[in-house]
Tab-separated table of C-alpha atoms in Angstrom:
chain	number	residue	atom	x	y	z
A	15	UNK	CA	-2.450	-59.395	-20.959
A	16	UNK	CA	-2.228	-57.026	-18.264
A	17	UNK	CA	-0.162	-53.944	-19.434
A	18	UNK	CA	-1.684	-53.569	-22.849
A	19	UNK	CA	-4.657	-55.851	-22.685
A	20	UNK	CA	-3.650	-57.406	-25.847
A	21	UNK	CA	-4.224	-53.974	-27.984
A	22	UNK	CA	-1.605	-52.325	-30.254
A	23	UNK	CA	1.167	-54.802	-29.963
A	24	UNK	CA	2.635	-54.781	-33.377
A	25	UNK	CA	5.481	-56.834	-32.571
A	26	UNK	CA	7.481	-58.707	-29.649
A	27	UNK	CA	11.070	-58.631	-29.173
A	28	UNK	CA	12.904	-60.555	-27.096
A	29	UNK	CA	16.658	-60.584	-26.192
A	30	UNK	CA	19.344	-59.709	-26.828
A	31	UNK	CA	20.204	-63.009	-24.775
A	32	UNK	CA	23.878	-63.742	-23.048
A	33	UNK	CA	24.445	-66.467	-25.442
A	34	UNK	CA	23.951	-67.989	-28.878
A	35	UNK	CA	20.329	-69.857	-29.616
A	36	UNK	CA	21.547	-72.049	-32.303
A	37	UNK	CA	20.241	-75.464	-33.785
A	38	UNK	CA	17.038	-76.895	-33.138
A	39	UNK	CA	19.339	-78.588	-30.201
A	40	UNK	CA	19.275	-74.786	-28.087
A	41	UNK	CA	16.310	-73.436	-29.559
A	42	UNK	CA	13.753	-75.743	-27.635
A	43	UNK	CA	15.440	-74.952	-24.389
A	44	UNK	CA	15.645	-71.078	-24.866
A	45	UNK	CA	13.576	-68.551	-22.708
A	46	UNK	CA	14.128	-66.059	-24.905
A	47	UNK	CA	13.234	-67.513	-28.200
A	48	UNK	CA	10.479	-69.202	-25.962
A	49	UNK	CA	9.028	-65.655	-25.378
A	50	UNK	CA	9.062	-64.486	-29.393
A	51	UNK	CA	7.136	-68.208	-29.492
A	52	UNK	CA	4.539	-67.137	-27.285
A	53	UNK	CA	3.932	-63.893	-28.749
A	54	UNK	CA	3.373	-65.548	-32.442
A	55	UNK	CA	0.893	-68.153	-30.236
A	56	UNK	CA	-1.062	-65.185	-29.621
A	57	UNK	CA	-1.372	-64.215	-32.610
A	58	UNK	CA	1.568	-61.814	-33.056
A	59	UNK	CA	4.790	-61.768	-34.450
A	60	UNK	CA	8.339	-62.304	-32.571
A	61	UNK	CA	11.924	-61.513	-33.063
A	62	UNK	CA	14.049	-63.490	-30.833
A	63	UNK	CA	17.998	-62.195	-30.614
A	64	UNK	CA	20.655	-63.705	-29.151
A	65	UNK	CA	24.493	-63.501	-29.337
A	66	UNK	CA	27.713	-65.543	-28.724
A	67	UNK	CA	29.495	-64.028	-25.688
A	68	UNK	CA	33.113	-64.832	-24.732
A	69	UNK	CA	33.378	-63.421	-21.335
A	70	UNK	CA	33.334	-65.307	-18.443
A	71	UNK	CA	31.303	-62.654	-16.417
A	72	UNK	CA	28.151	-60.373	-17.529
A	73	UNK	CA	29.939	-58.128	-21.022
A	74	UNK	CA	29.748	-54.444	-20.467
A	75	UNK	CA	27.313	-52.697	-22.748
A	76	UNK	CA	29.770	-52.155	-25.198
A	77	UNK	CA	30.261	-55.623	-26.238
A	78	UNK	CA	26.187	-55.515	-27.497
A	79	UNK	CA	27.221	-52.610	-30.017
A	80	UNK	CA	27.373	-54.371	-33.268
A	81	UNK	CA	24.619	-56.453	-32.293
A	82	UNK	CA	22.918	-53.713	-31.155
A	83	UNK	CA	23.104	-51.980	-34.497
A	84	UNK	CA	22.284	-54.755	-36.443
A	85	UNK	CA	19.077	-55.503	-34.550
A	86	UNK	CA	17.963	-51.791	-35.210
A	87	UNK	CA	18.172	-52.504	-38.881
A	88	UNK	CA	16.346	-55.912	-38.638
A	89	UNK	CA	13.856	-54.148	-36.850
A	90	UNK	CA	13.544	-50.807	-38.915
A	91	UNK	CA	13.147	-53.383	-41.646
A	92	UNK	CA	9.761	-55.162	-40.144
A	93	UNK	CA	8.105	-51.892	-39.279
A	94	UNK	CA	8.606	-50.680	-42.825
A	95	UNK	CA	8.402	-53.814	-44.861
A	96	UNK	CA	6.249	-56.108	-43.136
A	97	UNK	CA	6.683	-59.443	-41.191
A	98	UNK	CA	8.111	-62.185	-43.656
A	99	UNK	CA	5.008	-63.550	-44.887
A	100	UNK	CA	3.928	-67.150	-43.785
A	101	UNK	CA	7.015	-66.291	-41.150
A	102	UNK	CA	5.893	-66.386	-37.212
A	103	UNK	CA	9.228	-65.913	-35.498
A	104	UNK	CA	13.031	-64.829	-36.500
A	105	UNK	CA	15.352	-66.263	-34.730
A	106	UNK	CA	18.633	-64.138	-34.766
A	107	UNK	CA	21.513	-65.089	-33.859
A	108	UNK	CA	24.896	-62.856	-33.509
A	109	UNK	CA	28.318	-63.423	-33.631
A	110	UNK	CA	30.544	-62.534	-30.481
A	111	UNK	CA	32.946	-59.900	-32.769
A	112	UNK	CA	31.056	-57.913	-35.541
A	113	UNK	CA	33.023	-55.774	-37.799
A	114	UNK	CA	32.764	-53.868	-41.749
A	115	UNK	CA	32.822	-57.719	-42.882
A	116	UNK	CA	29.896	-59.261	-40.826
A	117	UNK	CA	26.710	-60.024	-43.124
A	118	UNK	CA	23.494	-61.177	-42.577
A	119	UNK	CA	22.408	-64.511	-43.651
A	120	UNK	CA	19.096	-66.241	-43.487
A	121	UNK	CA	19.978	-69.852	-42.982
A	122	UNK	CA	18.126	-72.579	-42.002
A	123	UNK	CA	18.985	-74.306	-38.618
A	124	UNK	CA	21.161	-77.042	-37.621
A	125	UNK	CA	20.095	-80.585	-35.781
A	126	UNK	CA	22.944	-79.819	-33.234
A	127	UNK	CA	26.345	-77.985	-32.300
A	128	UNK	CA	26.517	-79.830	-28.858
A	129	UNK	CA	27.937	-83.659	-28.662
A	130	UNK	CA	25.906	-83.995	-25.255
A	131	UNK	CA	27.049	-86.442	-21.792
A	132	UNK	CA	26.010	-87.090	-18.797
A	133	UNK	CA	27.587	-87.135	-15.912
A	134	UNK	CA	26.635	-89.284	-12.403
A	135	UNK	CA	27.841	-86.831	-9.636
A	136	UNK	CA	26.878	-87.001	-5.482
A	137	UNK	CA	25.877	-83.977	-3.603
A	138	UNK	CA	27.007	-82.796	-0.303
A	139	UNK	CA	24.714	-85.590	1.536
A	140	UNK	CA	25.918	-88.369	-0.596
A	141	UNK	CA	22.584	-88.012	-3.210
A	142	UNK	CA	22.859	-89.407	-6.698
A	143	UNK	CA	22.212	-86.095	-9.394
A	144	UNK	CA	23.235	-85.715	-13.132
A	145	UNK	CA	24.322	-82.812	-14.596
A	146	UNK	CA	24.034	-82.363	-18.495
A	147	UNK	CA	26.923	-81.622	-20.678
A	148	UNK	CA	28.278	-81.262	-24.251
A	149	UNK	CA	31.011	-80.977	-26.136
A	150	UNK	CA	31.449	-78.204	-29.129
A	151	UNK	CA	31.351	-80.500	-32.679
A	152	UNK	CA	33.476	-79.446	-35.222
A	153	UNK	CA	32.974	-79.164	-39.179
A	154	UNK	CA	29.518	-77.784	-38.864
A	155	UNK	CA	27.398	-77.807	-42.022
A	156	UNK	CA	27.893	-74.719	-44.231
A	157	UNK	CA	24.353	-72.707	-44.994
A	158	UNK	CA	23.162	-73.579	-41.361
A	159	UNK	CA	22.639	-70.945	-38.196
A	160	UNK	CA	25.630	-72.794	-36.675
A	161	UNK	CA	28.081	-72.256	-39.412
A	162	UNK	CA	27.126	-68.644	-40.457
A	163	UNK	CA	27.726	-67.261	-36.704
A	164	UNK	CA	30.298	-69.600	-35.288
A	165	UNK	CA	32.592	-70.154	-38.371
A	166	UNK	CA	31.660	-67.211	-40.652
A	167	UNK	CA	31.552	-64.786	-38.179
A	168	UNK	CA	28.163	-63.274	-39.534
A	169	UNK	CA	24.740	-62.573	-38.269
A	170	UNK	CA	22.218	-66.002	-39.195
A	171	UNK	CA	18.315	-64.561	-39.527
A	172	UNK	CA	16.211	-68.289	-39.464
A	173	UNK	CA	12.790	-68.110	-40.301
A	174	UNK	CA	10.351	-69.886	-38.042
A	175	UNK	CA	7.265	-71.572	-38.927
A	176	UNK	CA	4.601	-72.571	-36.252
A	177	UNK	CA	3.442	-75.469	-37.977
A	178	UNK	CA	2.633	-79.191	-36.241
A	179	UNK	CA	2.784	-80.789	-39.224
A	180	UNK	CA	3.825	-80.475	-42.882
A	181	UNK	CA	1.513	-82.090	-46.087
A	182	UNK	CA	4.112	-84.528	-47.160
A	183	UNK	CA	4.523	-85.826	-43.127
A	184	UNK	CA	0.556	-85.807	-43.210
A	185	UNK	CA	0.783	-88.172	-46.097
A	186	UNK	CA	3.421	-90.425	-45.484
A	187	UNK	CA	2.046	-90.986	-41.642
A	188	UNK	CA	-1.685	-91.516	-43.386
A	189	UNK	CA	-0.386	-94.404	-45.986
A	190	UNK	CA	1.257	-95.796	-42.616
A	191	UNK	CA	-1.858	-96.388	-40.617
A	192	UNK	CA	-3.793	-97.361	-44.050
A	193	UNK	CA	-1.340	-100.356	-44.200
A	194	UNK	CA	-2.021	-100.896	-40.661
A	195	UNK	CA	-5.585	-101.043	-40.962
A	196	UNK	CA	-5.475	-103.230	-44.401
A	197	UNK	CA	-3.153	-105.723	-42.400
A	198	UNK	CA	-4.501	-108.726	-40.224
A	199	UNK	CA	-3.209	-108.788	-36.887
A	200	UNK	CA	0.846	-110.016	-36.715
A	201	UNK	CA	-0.128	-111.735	-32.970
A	202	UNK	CA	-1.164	-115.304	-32.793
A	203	UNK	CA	-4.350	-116.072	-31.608
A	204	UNK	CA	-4.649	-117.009	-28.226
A	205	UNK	CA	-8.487	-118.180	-28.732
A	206	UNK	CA	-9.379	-121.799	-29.495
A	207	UNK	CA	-11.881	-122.638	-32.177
A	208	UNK	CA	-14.892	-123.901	-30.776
């Protein structure tokens, strides 16, 4: 809005982020894919690339190399080819060790990854908070974003859609409130005939 007053932007990309964006479970809660979303909101498309990272503190630049060089490609790709068509956003996630093996996949995503908890913890003055947690699942469904990075070690492309609604949802919601309105009320009636 204010740098290029919404002229010439051909494409957003966002990332790469400290950390995987996979399953529907992360991708909701991710600033970065969260950016690439508001780009295709405004009418233009977004890559959003992230990566699993293993170190404890901030990687050195060198760990982003593979990624690095597979995002160029992604990228070169969209500028020659085209944006997927009907596609709004790629989310693209990397694996933390790339190597002469490591493929790209497009892959749909998966629900979750996390098995999540809560737990009831007091702060200094004695205060009731919760702090969210989860637990890594294992066996994670092959052919999903999860799978592809975390077991496969390879790069998962997922093709995003910003859609509200699909026809067959439409459809089976619309025969649901036609029963509804075909169906006397279930209530008793509290009125007495007069």
């Amino acid at each position: 809005y204010k740098l290029f007053k919404r002229k010439n932007i051909k494409l957003v990309l966002s990332g790469i982020n400290l950390g995987e964006n996979l399953t529907l479970q992360s991708f909701y809660t991710s600033g970065t894919v969260s950016a690439a979303m508001a780009a295709a909101l405004n009418g233009i498309n977004g890559i959003a690339f992230s990566m699993v990272i293993d170190y404890k503190d901030e990687p050195p630049i060198e760990a982003f190399s593979g990624a690095s060089k597979y995002a160029r490609m992604i990228i070169k790709a969209v500028l020659e080819k085209g944006f997927p068509k009907n596609v709004d956003v790629l989310s693209v996630n990397f694996p933390s060790k790339i190597d002469e093996n490591t493929r790209i996949k497009v892959v749909p995503m998966a629900r979750t990854m996390f098995d999540e908890y809560v737990l009831e913890r007091h702060d200094p003055r004695g205060q009731k908070y919760y702090w969210l947690g989860g637990r890594l699942k294992h066996g994670f469904e092959e052919g999903t974003d999860v799978h592809t990075v975390l077991v496969e070690n390879n790069v998962s492309v997922t093709p995003v859609v910003l859609s509200n609604h699909s026809e067959e949802a439409m459809r089976s919601t619309l025969e649901l409130m036609d029963y509804i309105s075909h169906v006397e009320t279930l209530e008793p009636s509290t009125s007495k005939k007069r």
